[in-house]
Amino acid sequence: MSMTMENFCNTIKRDIQKELGDSFTISIRPTLKNNGTKLTGLVITEEGYNIAPTIYLDFYYEEYADGRADLKKVEQDILECYHSNKPQNSRFDLTGFTKWETAKSRLACKLVNYSDNQELLETTPHERFLDLAVICYYLVDMDCPATILIQDRFPALWGKDKNEVIQTAKENTFRLFPPNIRNMGDIIMELMGGMDLYGLDSRAGTSMYVLTSQTKMNGSIGILCPDLLKNFADEIQDDLYIIPSSIHEVLLVPAGETAGNGRELSEMVQEVNRTQVEREETLSDHVYFYSRETDRITM
């Protein structure tokens, strides 16, 4: 009989502590993630380091409980994950975070679902956009994925209001992680090494485009990049349906070439979200419409 999640976490904590030794501090920390997803993190802090990686145990517990991996294999995988992702620098300089003049250049933002993140938004400065919300984070290091979520108390620390913080984060995001729009056919052919196995020759045109960031992370925020949708819609001379594929990207479909309507597309998105997209990466169940005439996005 497999252990409960609580006993599993305590066992992992004990065994990893024994393996790494007394120069490490191992702790279990519940973490609230996107869309109200709550995960259990194993935090591994090495002596002399002021930053610690968090390894989420929920997936490992599922593998263990389903019989796909025994405890020894799980612990080996966790240790490999830690050694592969441990910080290269023992001391990250966080002093710049307390001063606006240094902190402002490392602010960025992303889009999340508004109604599914009510608990998170209670303590997070945000800007409402339709059924979404813009939230901000601080980049601990440009070469490291570690970030700090901006909370309500931070703007006052910097002597700024939340609107200026959000606007600065937006400008930085589009400068540091510029969004781009690519033809879906080009992307598929690229993944296939240029082999047009399915007759998707991009020169023939494919009426679907992908908008994301150059890093392909949190790229859905690109729909708010000034003039991006306007210039693209003018180029193809059509309005756009915006399909929220995930928090990382959206799909753009020329409205004049779409057989269905917005409601039918939304029903399709809802089904895909339920069956294909991880809960933590879901952006919205609704399809948006961009009008060239008004230069506005609506639901």
PDB file of C-alpha atoms in Angstrom:
ATOM      1  CA  MET A   1       0.000   0.000   0.000  1.00  0.00           C
ATOM      2  CA  SER A   2       1.371   3.422  -0.967  1.00  0.00           C
ATOM      3  CA  MET A   3       1.875   6.198   1.554  1.00  0.00           C
ATOM      4  CA  THR A   4      -0.311   9.258   1.901  1.00  0.00           C
ATOM      5  CA  MET A   5       0.953  12.478   0.346  1.00  0.00           C
ATOM      6  CA  GLU A   6       1.904  13.804   3.782  1.00  0.00           C
ATOM      7  CA  ASN A   7       3.912  10.718   4.708  1.00  0.00           C
ATOM      8  CA  PHE A   8       5.487  10.660   1.242  1.00  0.00           C
ATOM      9  CA  CYS A   9       6.677  14.277   1.614  1.00  0.00           C
ATOM     10  CA  ASN A  10       8.063  13.673   5.086  1.00  0.00           C
ATOM     11  CA  THR A  11       9.899  10.566   3.907  1.00  0.00           C
ATOM     12  CA  ILE A  12      11.375  12.387   0.913  1.00  0.00           C
ATOM     13  CA  LYS A  13      12.464  15.259   3.159  1.00  0.00           C
ATOM     14  CA  ARG A  14      14.169  12.883   5.602  1.00  0.00           C
ATOM     15  CA  ASP A  15      15.948  10.847   2.935  1.00  0.00           C
ATOM     16  CA  ILE A  16      17.124  13.840   0.880  1.00  0.00           C
ATOM     17  CA  GLN A  17      18.426  15.456   4.063  1.00  0.00           C
ATOM     18  CA  LYS A  18      20.366  12.301   4.881  1.00  0.00           C
ATOM     19  CA  GLU A  19      21.779  12.096   1.371  1.00  0.00           C
ATOM     20  CA  LEU A  20      22.898  15.734   1.125  1.00  0.00           C
ATOM     21  CA  GLY A  21      24.153  16.130   4.686  1.00  0.00           C
ATOM     22  CA  ASP A  22      24.180  18.727   7.441  1.00  0.00           C
ATOM     23  CA  SER A  23      25.306  21.596   5.186  1.00  0.00           C
ATOM     24  CA  PHE A  24      21.828  21.593   3.635  1.00  0.00           C
ATOM     25  CA  THR A  25      18.459  22.595   5.069  1.00  0.00           C
ATOM     26  CA  ILE A  26      15.481  20.750   3.605  1.00  0.00           C
ATOM     27  CA  SER A  27      11.934  22.018   4.104  1.00  0.00           C
ATOM     28  CA  ILE A  28       8.429  21.385   2.773  1.00  0.00           C
ATOM     29  CA  ARG A  29       6.525  24.458   1.624  1.00  0.00           C
ATOM     30  CA  PRO A  30       3.018  24.683   0.106  1.00  0.00           C
ATOM     31  CA  THR A  31       2.943  27.105  -2.822  1.00  0.00           C
ATOM     32  CA  LEU A  32       0.046  28.875  -4.525  1.00  0.00           C
ATOM     33  CA  LYS A  33       0.558  28.838  -8.290  1.00  0.00           C
ATOM     34  CA  ASN A  34      -1.400  30.106 -11.280  1.00  0.00           C
ATOM     35  CA  ASN A  35      -5.164  29.462 -11.438  1.00  0.00           C
ATOM     36  CA  GLY A  36      -5.361  28.560  -7.759  1.00  0.00           C
ATOM     37  CA  THR A  37      -3.163  25.496  -8.239  1.00  0.00           C
ATOM     38  CA  LYS A  38      -1.593  24.527  -4.924  1.00  0.00           C
ATOM     39  CA  LEU A  39       1.621  22.516  -5.066  1.00  0.00           C
ATOM     40  CA  THR A  40       3.892  21.061  -2.409  1.00  0.00           C
ATOM     41  CA  GLY A  41       7.470  22.202  -2.782  1.00  0.00           C
ATOM     42  CA  LEU A  42      10.669  20.618  -1.483  1.00  0.00           C
ATOM     43  CA  VAL A  43      12.998  23.547  -0.778  1.00  0.00           C
ATOM     44  CA  ILE A  44      16.713  22.706  -0.728  1.00  0.00           C
ATOM     45  CA  THR A  45      18.919  25.404   0.810  1.00  0.00           C
ATOM     46  CA  GLU A  46      22.683  24.920   0.783  1.00  0.00           C
ATOM     47  CA  GLU A  47      24.762  26.592   3.474  1.00  0.00           C
ATOM     48  CA  GLY A  48      26.159  29.889   2.215  1.00  0.00           C
ATOM     49  CA  TYR A  49      23.475  30.305  -0.473  1.00  0.00           C
ATOM     50  CA  ASN A  50      20.815  33.000  -0.272  1.00  0.00           C
ATOM     51  CA  ILE A  51      18.617  31.437  -2.944  1.00  0.00           C
ATOM     52  CA  ALA A  52      17.162  27.942  -2.957  1.00  0.00           C
ATOM     53  CA  PRO A  53      15.521  25.889  -5.723  1.00  0.00           C
ATOM     54  CA  THR A  54      12.069  24.442  -5.125  1.00  0.00           C
ATOM     55  CA  ILE A  55      11.220  21.002  -6.499  1.00  0.00           C
ATOM     56  CA  TYR A  56       7.478  20.309  -6.582  1.00  0.00           C
ATOM     57  CA  LEU A  57       6.614  16.867  -5.251  1.00  0.00           C
ATOM     58  CA  ASP A  58       3.063  16.463  -6.584  1.00  0.00           C
ATOM     59  CA  PHE A  59       4.127  14.890  -9.884  1.00  0.00           C
ATOM     60  CA  TYR A  60       6.569  12.578  -8.125  1.00  0.00           C
ATOM     61  CA  TYR A  61       3.843  11.459  -5.723  1.00  0.00           C
ATOM     62  CA  GLU A  62       1.532  10.631  -8.640  1.00  0.00           C
ATOM     63  CA  GLU A  63       4.259   8.500 -10.201  1.00  0.00           C
ATOM     64  CA  TYR A  64       4.822   6.731  -6.889  1.00  0.00           C
ATOM     65  CA  ALA A  65       1.131   6.230  -6.040  1.00  0.00           C
ATOM     66  CA  ASP A  66       0.382   4.892  -9.544  1.00  0.00           C
ATOM     67  CA  GLY A  67       3.231   2.415  -9.298  1.00  0.00           C
ATOM     68  CA  ARG A  68       5.264   3.963 -12.119  1.00  0.00           C
ATOM     69  CA  ALA A  69       8.252   4.588  -9.817  1.00  0.00           C
ATOM     70  CA  ASP A  70       9.357   3.266  -6.444  1.00  0.00           C
ATOM     71  CA  LEU A  71      10.596   5.511  -3.643  1.00  0.00           C
ATOM     72  CA  LYS A  72      14.273   4.973  -4.468  1.00  0.00           C
ATOM     73  CA  LYS A  73      13.743   5.963  -8.123  1.00  0.00           C
ATOM     74  CA  VAL A  74      11.776   9.051  -7.072  1.00  0.00           C
ATOM     75  CA  GLU A  75      14.542  10.176  -4.726  1.00  0.00           C
ATOM     76  CA  GLN A  76      17.187   9.613  -7.397  1.00  0.00           C
ATOM     77  CA  ASP A  77      15.166  11.721  -9.848  1.00  0.00           C
ATOM     78  CA  ILE A  78      14.757  14.511  -7.289  1.00  0.00           C
ATOM     79  CA  LEU A  79      18.485  14.600  -6.572  1.00  0.00           C
ATOM     80  CA  GLU A  80      19.287  14.653 -10.288  1.00  0.00           C
ATOM     81  CA  CYS A  81      16.796  17.493 -10.752  1.00  0.00           C
ATOM     82  CA  TYR A  82      18.421  19.436  -7.920  1.00  0.00           C
ATOM     83  CA  HIS A  83      21.998  18.991  -9.153  1.00  0.00           C
ATOM     84  CA  SER A  84      20.959  19.934 -12.703  1.00  0.00           C
ATOM     85  CA  ASN A  85      19.188  23.120 -11.615  1.00  0.00           C
ATOM     86  CA  LYS A  86      21.023  24.285  -8.491  1.00  0.00           C
ATOM     87  CA  PRO A  87      22.104  27.967  -8.584  1.00  0.00           C
ATOM     88  CA  GLN A  88      25.545  28.521 -10.070  1.00  0.00           C
ATOM     89  CA  ASN A  89      26.113  31.542  -7.853  1.00  0.00           C
ATOM     90  CA  SER A  90      25.903  31.151  -4.095  1.00  0.00           C
ATOM     91  CA  ARG A  91      24.960  34.770  -3.474  1.00  0.00           C
ATOM     92  CA  PHE A  92      22.466  36.645  -5.595  1.00  0.00           C
ATOM     93  CA  ASP A  93      22.607  40.382  -5.018  1.00  0.00           C
ATOM     94  CA  LEU A  94      19.086  41.331  -3.931  1.00  0.00           C
ATOM     95  CA  THR A  95      20.008  44.749  -2.548  1.00  0.00           C
ATOM     96  CA  GLY A  96      18.933  46.351  -5.820  1.00  0.00           C
ATOM     97  CA  PHE A  97      15.401  45.089  -5.275  1.00  0.00           C
ATOM     98  CA  THR A  98      14.790  47.613  -2.480  1.00  0.00           C
ATOM     99  CA  LYS A  99      15.617  50.646  -4.654  1.00  0.00           C
ATOM    100  CA  TRP A 100      13.392  51.756  -7.505  1.00  0.00           C
ATOM    101  CA  GLU A 101      16.237  53.013  -9.684  1.00  0.00           C
ATOM    102  CA  THR A 102      17.754  49.544  -9.815  1.00  0.00           C
ATOM    103  CA  ALA A 103      14.605  47.425  -9.420  1.00  0.00           C
ATOM    104  CA  LYS A 104      12.641  49.052 -12.253  1.00  0.00           C
ATOM    105  CA  SER A 105      14.848  47.625 -15.010  1.00  0.00           C
ATOM    106  CA  ARG A 106      14.117  44.058 -13.878  1.00  0.00           C
ATOM    107  CA  LEU A 107      10.345  44.237 -13.667  1.00  0.00           C
ATOM    108  CA  ALA A 108       8.283  42.223 -16.136  1.00  0.00           C
ATOM    109  CA  CYS A 109       4.651  41.112 -16.365  1.00  0.00           C
ATOM    110  CA  LYS A 110       2.370  38.345 -17.571  1.00  0.00           C
ATOM    111  CA  LEU A 111      -1.311  37.605 -18.119  1.00  0.00           C
ATOM    112  CA  VAL A 112      -3.350  35.325 -15.862  1.00  0.00           C
ATOM    113  CA  ASN A 113      -7.023  34.500 -15.586  1.00  0.00           C
ATOM    114  CA  TYR A 114      -8.818  36.979 -13.318  1.00  0.00           C
ATOM    115  CA  SER A 115     -11.541  34.841 -11.733  1.00  0.00           C
ATOM    116  CA  ASP A 116      -9.307  31.783 -11.253  1.00  0.00           C
ATOM    117  CA  ASN A 117      -6.663  33.775  -9.369  1.00  0.00           C
ATOM    118  CA  GLN A 118      -8.739  35.645  -6.809  1.00  0.00           C
ATOM    119  CA  GLU A 119      -6.696  34.422  -3.845  1.00  0.00           C
ATOM    120  CA  LEU A 120      -3.439  35.439  -5.517  1.00  0.00           C
ATOM    121  CA  LEU A 121      -4.771  38.824  -6.651  1.00  0.00           C
ATOM    122  CA  GLU A 122      -5.872  39.736  -3.119  1.00  0.00           C
ATOM    123  CA  THR A 123      -2.249  40.571  -2.286  1.00  0.00           C
ATOM    124  CA  THR A 124      -0.888  41.319  -5.756  1.00  0.00           C
ATOM    125  CA  PRO A 125      -1.065  44.651  -7.621  1.00  0.00           C
ATOM    126  CA  HIS A 126      -2.753  43.983 -10.937  1.00  0.00           C
ATOM    127  CA  GLU A 127      -4.496  45.573 -13.895  1.00  0.00           C
ATOM    128  CA  ARG A 128      -7.778  44.092 -15.113  1.00  0.00           C
ATOM    129  CA  PHE A 129      -8.115  43.349 -18.818  1.00  0.00           C
ATOM    130  CA  LEU A 130     -11.401  41.725 -19.878  1.00  0.00           C
ATOM    131  CA  ASP A 131     -11.472  38.361 -18.022  1.00  0.00           C
ATOM    132  CA  LEU A 132      -7.711  38.510 -17.461  1.00  0.00           C
ATOM    133  CA  ALA A 133      -5.297  40.328 -15.158  1.00  0.00           C
ATOM    134  CA  VAL A 134      -1.786  41.687 -15.674  1.00  0.00           C
ATOM    135  CA  ILE A 135       0.549  40.834 -12.772  1.00  0.00           C
ATOM    136  CA  CYS A 136       4.209  41.715 -12.319  1.00  0.00           C
ATOM    137  CA  TYR A 137       7.358  39.946 -11.228  1.00  0.00           C
ATOM    138  CA  TYR A 138      11.000  40.811 -10.572  1.00  0.00           C
ATOM    139  CA  LEU A 139      13.787  39.030 -12.452  1.00  0.00           C
ATOM    140  CA  VAL A 140      16.327  37.969  -9.841  1.00  0.00           C
ATOM    141  CA  ASP A 141      18.984  37.408 -12.500  1.00  0.00           C
ATOM    142  CA  MET A 142      18.809  37.770 -16.275  1.00  0.00           C
ATOM    143  CA  ASP A 143      20.488  34.383 -16.724  1.00  0.00           C
ATOM    144  CA  CYS A 144      18.404  32.593 -14.089  1.00  0.00           C
ATOM    145  CA  PRO A 145      14.666  31.702 -14.170  1.00  0.00           C
ATOM    146  CA  ALA A 146      14.213  32.753 -10.518  1.00  0.00           C
ATOM    147  CA  THR A 147      11.615  35.492 -10.041  1.00  0.00           C
ATOM    148  CA  ILE A 148       9.889  37.338  -7.203  1.00  0.00           C
ATOM    149  CA  LEU A 149       6.151  37.982  -7.517  1.00  0.00           C
ATOM    150  CA  ILE A 150       5.382  41.656  -6.926  1.00  0.00           C
ATOM    151  CA  GLN A 151       3.076  42.009  -3.922  1.00  0.00           C
ATOM    152  CA  ASP A 152       0.979  44.931  -2.685  1.00  0.00           C
ATOM    153  CA  ARG A 153       3.619  46.168  -0.239  1.00  0.00           C
ATOM    154  CA  PHE A 154       6.360  46.592  -2.837  1.00  0.00           C
ATOM    155  CA  PRO A 155       5.170  49.770  -4.669  1.00  0.00           C
ATOM    156  CA  ALA A 156       5.138  51.654  -1.343  1.00  0.00           C
ATOM    157  CA  LEU A 157       8.668  50.377  -0.657  1.00  0.00           C
ATOM    158  CA  TRP A 158       9.727  52.021  -3.919  1.00  0.00           C
ATOM    159  CA  GLY A 159       7.681  55.186  -3.380  1.00  0.00           C
ATOM    160  CA  LYS A 160       5.547  54.462  -6.452  1.00  0.00           C
ATOM    161  CA  ASP A 161       1.905  53.657  -7.083  1.00  0.00           C
ATOM    162  CA  LYS A 162       0.848  50.357  -8.586  1.00  0.00           C
ATOM    163  CA  ASN A 163      -0.028  51.864 -11.972  1.00  0.00           C
ATOM    164  CA  GLU A 164       3.511  53.116 -12.542  1.00  0.00           C
ATOM    165  CA  VAL A 165       4.925  49.749 -11.475  1.00  0.00           C
ATOM    166  CA  ILE A 166       2.642  47.888 -13.914  1.00  0.00           C
ATOM    167  CA  GLN A 167       3.355  50.298 -16.772  1.00  0.00           C
ATOM    168  CA  THR A 168       7.099  49.981 -16.223  1.00  0.00           C
ATOM    169  CA  ALA A 169       6.803  46.186 -16.152  1.00  0.00           C
ATOM    170  CA  LYS A 170       4.877  46.222 -19.454  1.00  0.00           C
ATOM    171  CA  GLU A 171       7.482  48.361 -21.204  1.00  0.00           C
ATOM    172  CA  ASN A 172      10.281  46.143 -19.928  1.00  0.00           C
ATOM    173  CA  THR A 173       8.483  42.969 -20.986  1.00  0.00           C
ATOM    174  CA  PHE A 174       8.094  44.042 -24.606  1.00  0.00           C
ATOM    175  CA  ARG A 175      11.743  45.203 -24.658  1.00  0.00           C
ATOM    176  CA  LEU A 176      13.326  42.221 -22.880  1.00  0.00           C
ATOM    177  CA  PHE A 177      11.033  39.529 -24.306  1.00  0.00           C
ATOM    178  CA  PRO A 178       9.769  40.960 -27.596  1.00  0.00           C
ATOM    179  CA  PRO A 179       6.651  39.221 -28.928  1.00  0.00           C
ATOM    180  CA  ASN A 180       6.545  37.784 -32.412  1.00  0.00           C
ATOM    181  CA  ILE A 181       3.917  36.372 -34.746  1.00  0.00           C
ATOM    182  CA  ARG A 182       4.672  33.343 -36.897  1.00  0.00           C
ATOM    183  CA  ASN A 183       2.704  31.328 -39.391  1.00  0.00           C
ATOM    184  CA  MET A 184       1.630  27.983 -37.927  1.00  0.00           C
ATOM    185  CA  GLY A 185       2.728  26.195 -41.103  1.00  0.00           C
ATOM    186  CA  ASP A 186       6.252  27.583 -40.751  1.00  0.00           C
ATOM    187  CA  ILE A 187       6.448  26.347 -37.151  1.00  0.00           C
ATOM    188  CA  ILE A 188       5.253  22.832 -38.035  1.00  0.00           C
ATOM    189  CA  MET A 189       7.695  22.573 -40.934  1.00  0.00           C
ATOM    190  CA  GLU A 190      10.498  23.778 -38.665  1.00  0.00           C
ATOM    191  CA  LEU A 191       9.649  21.080 -36.131  1.00  0.00           C
ATOM    192  CA  MET A 192       9.758  18.513 -38.926  1.00  0.00           C
ATOM    193  CA  GLY A 193      13.167  19.725 -40.100  1.00  0.00           C
ATOM    194  CA  GLY A 194      11.748  21.381 -43.205  1.00  0.00           C
ATOM    195  CA  MET A 195       9.999  18.245 -44.457  1.00  0.00           C
ATOM    196  CA  ASP A 196       6.528  19.097 -45.760  1.00  0.00           C
ATOM    197  CA  LEU A 197       5.045  15.713 -44.861  1.00  0.00           C
ATOM    198  CA  TYR A 198       1.473  16.929 -44.597  1.00  0.00           C
ATOM    199  CA  GLY A 199       1.265  19.424 -47.440  1.00  0.00           C
ATOM    200  CA  LEU A 200       1.688  22.394 -45.103  1.00  0.00           C
ATOM    201  CA  ASP A 201       4.009  24.345 -47.373  1.00  0.00           C
ATOM    202  CA  SER A 202       4.046  27.769 -45.731  1.00  0.00           C
ATOM    203  CA  ARG A 203       4.240  29.472 -49.121  1.00  0.00           C
ATOM    204  CA  ALA A 204       0.702  28.304 -49.755  1.00  0.00           C
ATOM    205  CA  GLY A 205      -0.395  30.111 -46.613  1.00  0.00           C
ATOM    206  CA  THR A 206      -1.915  28.793 -43.418  1.00  0.00           C
ATOM    207  CA  SER A 207      -4.748  30.771 -41.844  1.00  0.00           C
ATOM    208  CA  MET A 208      -3.464  30.435 -38.314  1.00  0.00           C
ATOM    209  CA  TYR A 209      -0.656  32.263 -36.576  1.00  0.00           C
ATOM    210  CA  VAL A 210       1.109  31.917 -33.231  1.00  0.00           C
ATOM    211  CA  LEU A 211       1.827  34.944 -31.058  1.00  0.00           C
ATOM    212  CA  THR A 212       4.353  34.335 -28.287  1.00  0.00           C
ATOM    213  CA  SER A 213       7.576  35.778 -26.880  1.00  0.00           C
ATOM    214  CA  GLN A 214      11.057  34.963 -28.133  1.00  0.00           C
ATOM    215  CA  THR A 215      11.557  32.840 -25.007  1.00  0.00           C
ATOM    216  CA  LYS A 216       8.151  31.146 -25.528  1.00  0.00           C
ATOM    217  CA  MET A 217       7.377  31.807 -21.862  1.00  0.00           C
ATOM    218  CA  ASN A 218       4.374  33.884 -20.711  1.00  0.00           C
ATOM    219  CA  GLY A 219       4.014  35.090 -24.288  1.00  0.00           C
ATOM    220  CA  SER A 220       0.257  35.716 -24.181  1.00  0.00           C
ATOM    221  CA  ILE A 221       1.006  39.198 -22.783  1.00  0.00           C
ATOM    222  CA  GLY A 222       1.991  40.065 -26.364  1.00  0.00           C
ATOM    223  CA  ILE A 223      -1.638  40.879 -27.211  1.00  0.00           C
ATOM    224  CA  LEU A 224      -1.135  44.076 -25.179  1.00  0.00           C
ATOM    225  CA  CYS A 225       2.032  45.138 -27.019  1.00  0.00           C
ATOM    226  CA  PRO A 226       1.317  48.553 -28.588  1.00  0.00           C
ATOM    227  CA  ASP A 227       0.527  48.390 -32.324  1.00  0.00           C
ATOM    228  CA  LEU A 228       1.473  44.713 -32.652  1.00  0.00           C
ATOM    229  CA  LEU A 229      -2.024  43.447 -33.485  1.00  0.00           C
ATOM    230  CA  LYS A 230      -2.845  46.613 -35.422  1.00  0.00           C
ATOM    231  CA  ASN A 231       0.154  46.264 -37.719  1.00  0.00           C
ATOM    232  CA  PHE A 232      -0.454  42.560 -38.252  1.00  0.00           C
ATOM    233  CA  ALA A 233      -4.175  42.991 -38.939  1.00  0.00           C
ATOM    234  CA  ASP A 234      -3.385  45.771 -41.421  1.00  0.00           C
ATOM    235  CA  GLU A 235      -0.839  43.510 -43.111  1.00  0.00           C
ATOM    236  CA  ILE A 236      -3.338  40.705 -43.685  1.00  0.00           C
ATOM    237  CA  GLN A 237      -6.238  43.190 -44.098  1.00  0.00           C
ATOM    238  CA  ASP A 238      -8.579  41.387 -41.747  1.00  0.00           C
ATOM    239  CA  ASP A 239      -9.923  41.397 -38.204  1.00  0.00           C
ATOM    240  CA  LEU A 240      -8.659  38.688 -35.871  1.00  0.00           C
ATOM    241  CA  TYR A 241      -9.973  36.038 -33.561  1.00  0.00           C
ATOM    242  CA  ILE A 242      -7.557  35.570 -30.656  1.00  0.00           C
ATOM    243  CA  ILE A 243      -7.583  32.010 -29.290  1.00  0.00           C
ATOM    244  CA  PRO A 244      -5.956  31.688 -25.831  1.00  0.00           C
ATOM    245  CA  SER A 245      -3.867  28.552 -26.281  1.00  0.00           C
ATOM    246  CA  SER A 246      -2.167  28.968 -22.873  1.00  0.00           C
ATOM    247  CA  ILE A 247      -0.441  31.586 -20.723  1.00  0.00           C
ATOM    248  CA  HIS A 248       2.548  31.135 -23.045  1.00  0.00           C
ATOM    249  CA  GLU A 249       0.966  31.847 -26.421  1.00  0.00           C
ATOM    250  CA  VAL A 250      -2.207  32.711 -28.288  1.00  0.00           C
ATOM    251  CA  LEU A 251      -3.376  31.755 -31.766  1.00  0.00           C
ATOM    252  CA  LEU A 252      -4.468  34.407 -34.264  1.00  0.00           C
ATOM    253  CA  VAL A 253      -7.039  33.487 -36.900  1.00  0.00           C
ATOM    254  CA  PRO A 254      -8.161  35.919 -39.656  1.00  0.00           C
ATOM    255  CA  ALA A 255     -11.852  36.539 -39.003  1.00  0.00           C
ATOM    256  CA  GLY A 256     -12.777  36.484 -42.700  1.00  0.00           C
ATOM    257  CA  GLU A 257     -11.370  32.995 -43.122  1.00  0.00           C
ATOM    258  CA  THR A 258     -13.011  31.454 -40.058  1.00  0.00           C
ATOM    259  CA  ALA A 259     -15.917  29.110 -40.667  1.00  0.00           C
ATOM    260  CA  GLY A 260     -17.193  29.266 -37.077  1.00  0.00           C
ATOM    261  CA  ASN A 261     -18.173  32.198 -34.896  1.00  0.00           C
ATOM    262  CA  GLY A 262     -16.748  33.403 -31.586  1.00  0.00           C
ATOM    263  CA  ARG A 263     -19.097  31.245 -29.517  1.00  0.00           C
ATOM    264  CA  GLU A 264     -18.199  28.076 -31.407  1.00  0.00           C
ATOM    265  CA  LEU A 265     -14.498  28.861 -31.079  1.00  0.00           C
ATOM    266  CA  SER A 266     -14.927  29.433 -27.339  1.00  0.00           C
ATOM    267  CA  GLU A 267     -16.600  26.023 -26.989  1.00  0.00           C
ATOM    268  CA  MET A 268     -13.606  24.495 -28.746  1.00  0.00           C
ATOM    269  CA  VAL A 269     -11.189  26.308 -26.407  1.00  0.00           C
ATOM    270  CA  GLN A 270     -13.113  25.116 -23.339  1.00  0.00           C
ATOM    271  CA  GLU A 271     -12.875  21.510 -24.499  1.00  0.00           C
ATOM    272  CA  VAL A 272      -9.139  21.810 -25.229  1.00  0.00           C
ATOM    273  CA  ASN A 273      -8.532  23.435 -21.830  1.00  0.00           C
ATOM    274  CA  ARG A 274     -10.320  20.588 -20.072  1.00  0.00           C
ATOM    275  CA  THR A 275      -8.514  17.809 -21.913  1.00  0.00           C
ATOM    276  CA  GLN A 276      -5.183  19.059 -23.245  1.00  0.00           C
ATOM    277  CA  VAL A 277      -3.850  22.024 -21.231  1.00  0.00           C
ATOM    278  CA  GLU A 278      -2.383  21.794 -17.739  1.00  0.00           C
ATOM    279  CA  ARG A 279      -4.532  23.637 -15.210  1.00  0.00           C
ATOM    280  CA  GLU A 280      -1.621  25.863 -14.208  1.00  0.00           C
ATOM    281  CA  GLU A 281      -1.052  26.956 -17.821  1.00  0.00           C
ATOM    282  CA  THR A 282      -4.664  27.684 -18.801  1.00  0.00           C
ATOM    283  CA  LEU A 283      -5.302  31.326 -19.697  1.00  0.00           C
ATOM    284  CA  SER A 284      -9.019  31.614 -20.531  1.00  0.00           C
ATOM    285  CA  ASP A 285     -12.062  29.731 -21.804  1.00  0.00           C
ATOM    286  CA  HIS A 286     -13.052  32.667 -23.996  1.00  0.00           C
ATOM    287  CA  VAL A 287     -12.053  33.692 -27.501  1.00  0.00           C
ATOM    288  CA  TYR A 288     -11.349  37.390 -28.133  1.00  0.00           C
ATOM    289  CA  PHE A 289     -11.984  39.554 -31.175  1.00  0.00           C
ATOM    290  CA  TYR A 290      -9.635  42.248 -32.469  1.00  0.00           C
ATOM    291  CA  SER A 291     -11.217  44.924 -34.654  1.00  0.00           C
ATOM    292  CA  ARG A 292      -9.058  46.825 -37.142  1.00  0.00           C
ATOM    293  CA  GLU A 293     -11.586  49.654 -37.200  1.00  0.00           C
ATOM    294  CA  THR A 294     -11.585  50.318 -33.459  1.00  0.00           C
ATOM    295  CA  ASP A 295      -8.098  48.919 -32.652  1.00  0.00           C
ATOM    296  CA  ARG A 296      -9.652  47.160 -29.649  1.00  0.00           C
ATOM    297  CA  ILE A 297      -9.859  43.655 -28.250  1.00  0.00           C
ATOM    298  CA  THR A 298     -13.289  42.520 -27.064  1.00  0.00           C
ATOM    299  CA  MET A 299     -14.845  39.285 -25.812  1.00  0.00           C
TER     300      MET A 299
END
